[in-house]
Amino acid sequence: MFAVIKTGGKQYKVAQDSIIEIEKLEAEEGDVVSFEDVLMVGGDKPQIGTPLVSGTAVHGEVISQKRGEKVINFVKRRRKHGSQRRKGHRQYLTVVKITAIGGKAPAAKPKTAKADPEFKPAKKTVAKKAAETRAAAKPAAAKKPAAKKAPAKKAAAKKTEE
């Protein structure tokens, strides 16, 4: 059984246990996502939506968040101008494993130490550790003393003249 879903302005043909890379979704690793925009469900009795198949959803689990390959846009104006421009882009992507086509969404996996005894929190990166140690090592900034006012020369000159 397969389905055609629409997400991120694109259409994807998916089957159960297939892994797809789609435009970024606001979800964390291990979250269950469901795609309501099902355009077609294939198999023994295919259903084609007009434009969507009603009452059907495709469910999946977020495996990871990543960035795609760099796409380079190179523009060159020929002849008299001699200008060139090079611009790169890396798209944010979400990797999703399709768990079910139709029916209810499967329950989300536990993500806490209380619910899952094998839970290990993500390790901090070296850059984050270094930033934390620098912030802890910095002394509090001392206030600068106020600028001293110079004695008025004109007032002193007037007193001596009198």
Short mmCIF file of C-alpha atoms in Angstrom, two decimals:
data_model
loop_
_atom_site.label_atom_id
_atom_site.label_comp_id
_atom_site.label_asym_id
_atom_site.label_seq_id
_atom_site.Cartn_x
_atom_site.Cartn_y
_atom_site.Cartn_z
CA MET A 1 0.00 0.00 0.00
CA PHE A 2 1.23 3.48 -0.85
CA ALA A 3 -0.02 7.05 -0.62
CA VAL A 4 0.71 10.38 -2.24
CA ILE A 5 0.95 13.21 0.30
CA LYS A 6 1.44 16.95 -0.04
CA THR A 7 3.70 18.88 2.33
CA GLY A 8 5.93 21.91 1.93
CA GLY A 9 4.42 22.65 -1.49
CA LYS A 10 5.63 19.32 -2.89
CA GLN A 11 4.11 15.90 -3.43
CA TYR A 12 5.71 12.68 -2.17
CA LYS A 13 4.86 9.05 -2.92
CA VAL A 14 5.32 7.15 0.36
CA ALA A 15 4.89 3.58 1.59
CA GLN A 16 4.98 2.16 5.10
CA ASP A 17 8.51 2.12 6.63
CA SER A 18 9.87 4.43 3.91
CA ILE A 19 12.15 7.32 4.88
CA ILE A 20 11.68 10.72 3.24
CA GLU A 21 13.38 14.11 3.48
CA ILE A 22 10.87 16.96 3.48
CA GLU A 23 10.92 20.71 4.09
CA LYS A 24 11.54 21.58 7.73
CA LEU A 25 8.77 20.85 10.22
CA GLU A 26 8.62 22.34 13.71
CA ALA A 27 9.06 19.01 15.50
CA GLU A 28 11.77 17.37 17.57
CA GLU A 29 13.39 13.98 17.10
CA GLY A 30 11.03 11.18 18.12
CA ASP A 31 7.86 13.26 17.67
CA VAL A 32 4.96 11.75 15.75
CA VAL A 33 3.70 13.84 12.83
CA SER A 34 0.64 13.30 10.71
CA PHE A 35 0.03 14.49 7.16
CA GLU A 36 -3.64 15.32 6.53
CA ASP A 37 -3.22 16.32 2.85
CA VAL A 38 -3.47 12.87 1.23
CA LEU A 39 -3.98 13.13 -2.53
CA MET A 40 -4.17 9.40 -3.31
CA VAL A 41 -4.12 6.04 -1.56
CA GLY A 42 -3.06 3.08 -3.71
CA GLY A 43 -3.21 -0.66 -3.20
CA ASP A 44 -5.98 -3.22 -3.82
CA LYS A 45 -8.69 -0.53 -3.94
CA PRO A 46 -7.09 2.75 -5.02
CA GLN A 47 -8.71 5.99 -3.88
CA ILE A 48 -8.09 9.23 -5.74
CA GLY A 49 -8.98 12.46 -3.96
CA THR A 50 -10.86 15.39 -5.42
CA PRO A 51 -8.52 17.08 -4.44
CA LEU A 52 -7.97 15.24 -1.11
CA VAL A 53 -8.97 11.79 0.16
CA SER A 54 -11.29 12.50 3.09
CA GLY A 55 -10.82 10.75 6.43
CA THR A 56 -7.31 9.50 5.64
CA ALA A 57 -3.99 10.57 7.12
CA VAL A 58 -0.39 9.40 6.86
CA HIS A 59 1.56 9.18 10.11
CA GLY A 60 5.30 9.28 10.58
CA GLU A 61 8.04 9.69 13.15
CA VAL A 62 10.69 12.43 12.98
CA ILE A 63 14.13 10.84 12.79
CA SER A 64 16.28 13.96 12.55
CA GLN A 65 16.58 17.60 11.53
CA LYS A 66 19.37 18.44 9.08
CA ARG A 67 20.45 20.66 6.22
CA GLY A 68 20.61 19.63 2.57
CA GLU A 69 23.46 19.89 0.12
CA LYS A 70 24.69 23.34 -0.87
CA VAL A 71 23.14 24.70 -4.06
CA ILE A 72 25.22 27.35 -5.78
CA ASN A 73 23.57 30.12 -7.78
CA PHE A 74 26.12 31.68 -10.13
CA VAL A 75 25.14 34.75 -12.16
CA LYS A 76 27.45 36.19 -14.78
CA ARG A 77 26.70 39.20 -16.94
CA ARG A 78 28.63 39.01 -20.17
CA ARG A 79 30.06 41.55 -22.54
CA LYS A 80 30.83 45.05 -21.18
CA HIS A 81 29.86 44.66 -17.52
CA GLY A 82 32.11 41.84 -16.35
CA SER A 83 30.17 41.34 -13.12
CA GLN A 84 29.81 37.99 -11.41
CA ARG A 85 27.88 36.92 -8.35
CA ARG A 86 28.02 33.62 -6.49
CA LYS A 87 25.48 32.76 -3.82
CA GLY A 88 25.04 29.47 -1.93
CA HIS A 89 22.00 28.04 -0.16
CA ARG A 90 21.43 25.04 2.13
CA GLN A 91 17.82 24.09 2.79
CA TYR A 92 16.66 22.96 6.24
CA LEU A 93 15.19 19.46 6.05
CA THR A 94 13.33 17.02 8.31
CA VAL A 95 13.89 13.28 7.91
CA VAL A 96 10.66 11.35 8.55
CA LYS A 97 10.01 7.61 8.69
CA ILE A 98 6.45 6.71 7.61
CA THR A 99 4.89 4.45 10.25
CA ALA A 100 1.24 4.13 9.15
CA ILE A 101 -1.04 4.97 6.26
CA GLY A 102 -4.60 5.69 7.40
CA GLY A 103 -6.01 4.99 10.84
CA LYS A 104 -4.92 6.50 14.15
CA ALA A 105 -1.48 7.91 14.83
CA PRO A 106 0.84 5.62 16.82
CA ALA A 107 1.77 6.77 20.31
CA ALA A 108 4.88 8.91 20.70
CA LYS A 109 7.99 7.33 22.16
CA PRO A 110 8.86 8.34 25.75
CA LYS A 111 11.57 10.99 25.92
CA THR A 112 12.25 11.33 29.64
CA ALA A 113 14.36 9.37 32.07
CA LYS A 114 11.30 8.49 34.19
CA ALA A 115 9.43 6.89 31.29
CA ASP A 116 12.44 5.32 29.56
CA PRO A 117 15.27 3.80 31.65
CA GLU A 118 17.67 3.88 28.66
CA PHE A 119 17.21 7.65 28.13
CA LYS A 120 20.46 9.56 27.75
CA PRO A 121 20.30 13.34 27.41
CA ALA A 122 22.17 14.90 24.51
CA LYS A 123 25.79 15.79 25.24
CA LYS A 124 26.82 19.42 25.15
CA THR A 125 29.09 20.37 22.31
CA VAL A 126 32.60 21.65 22.92
CA ALA A 127 31.64 25.15 21.74
CA LYS A 128 28.77 25.38 24.23
CA LYS A 129 30.99 24.17 27.08
CA ALA A 130 33.66 26.72 26.20
CA ALA A 131 31.10 29.53 26.07
CA GLU A 132 29.74 28.54 29.49
CA THR A 133 33.22 28.48 31.06
CA ARG A 134 34.07 31.88 29.57
CA ALA A 135 30.84 33.35 30.91
CA ALA A 136 31.49 31.90 34.37
CA ALA A 137 35.12 33.07 34.42
CA LYS A 138 34.36 36.68 33.46
CA PRO A 139 34.29 38.98 36.48
CA ALA A 140 31.42 41.40 36.81
CA ALA A 141 32.11 44.62 34.94
CA ALA A 142 33.12 47.38 37.37
CA LYS A 143 31.55 50.79 36.98
CA LYS A 144 33.81 53.49 35.70
CA PRO A 145 34.25 56.48 38.03
CA ALA A 146 32.51 59.66 36.96
CA ALA A 147 34.62 62.17 35.08
CA LYS A 148 36.19 64.84 37.29
CA LYS A 149 35.26 68.39 36.52
CA ALA A 150 38.17 70.73 35.96
CA PRO A 151 38.09 73.91 38.04
CA ALA A 152 36.78 76.83 36.13
CA LYS A 153 39.75 79.00 35.08
CA LYS A 154 37.63 82.08 34.45
CA ALA A 155 36.22 82.07 37.99
CA ALA A 156 39.73 81.74 39.43
CA ALA A 157 41.02 84.54 37.20
CA LYS A 158 38.24 86.91 38.28
CA LYS A 159 39.00 86.32 41.96
CA THR A 160 42.67 87.17 41.50
CA GLU A 161 41.84 90.40 39.61
CA GLU A 162 39.66 91.70 42.41
#
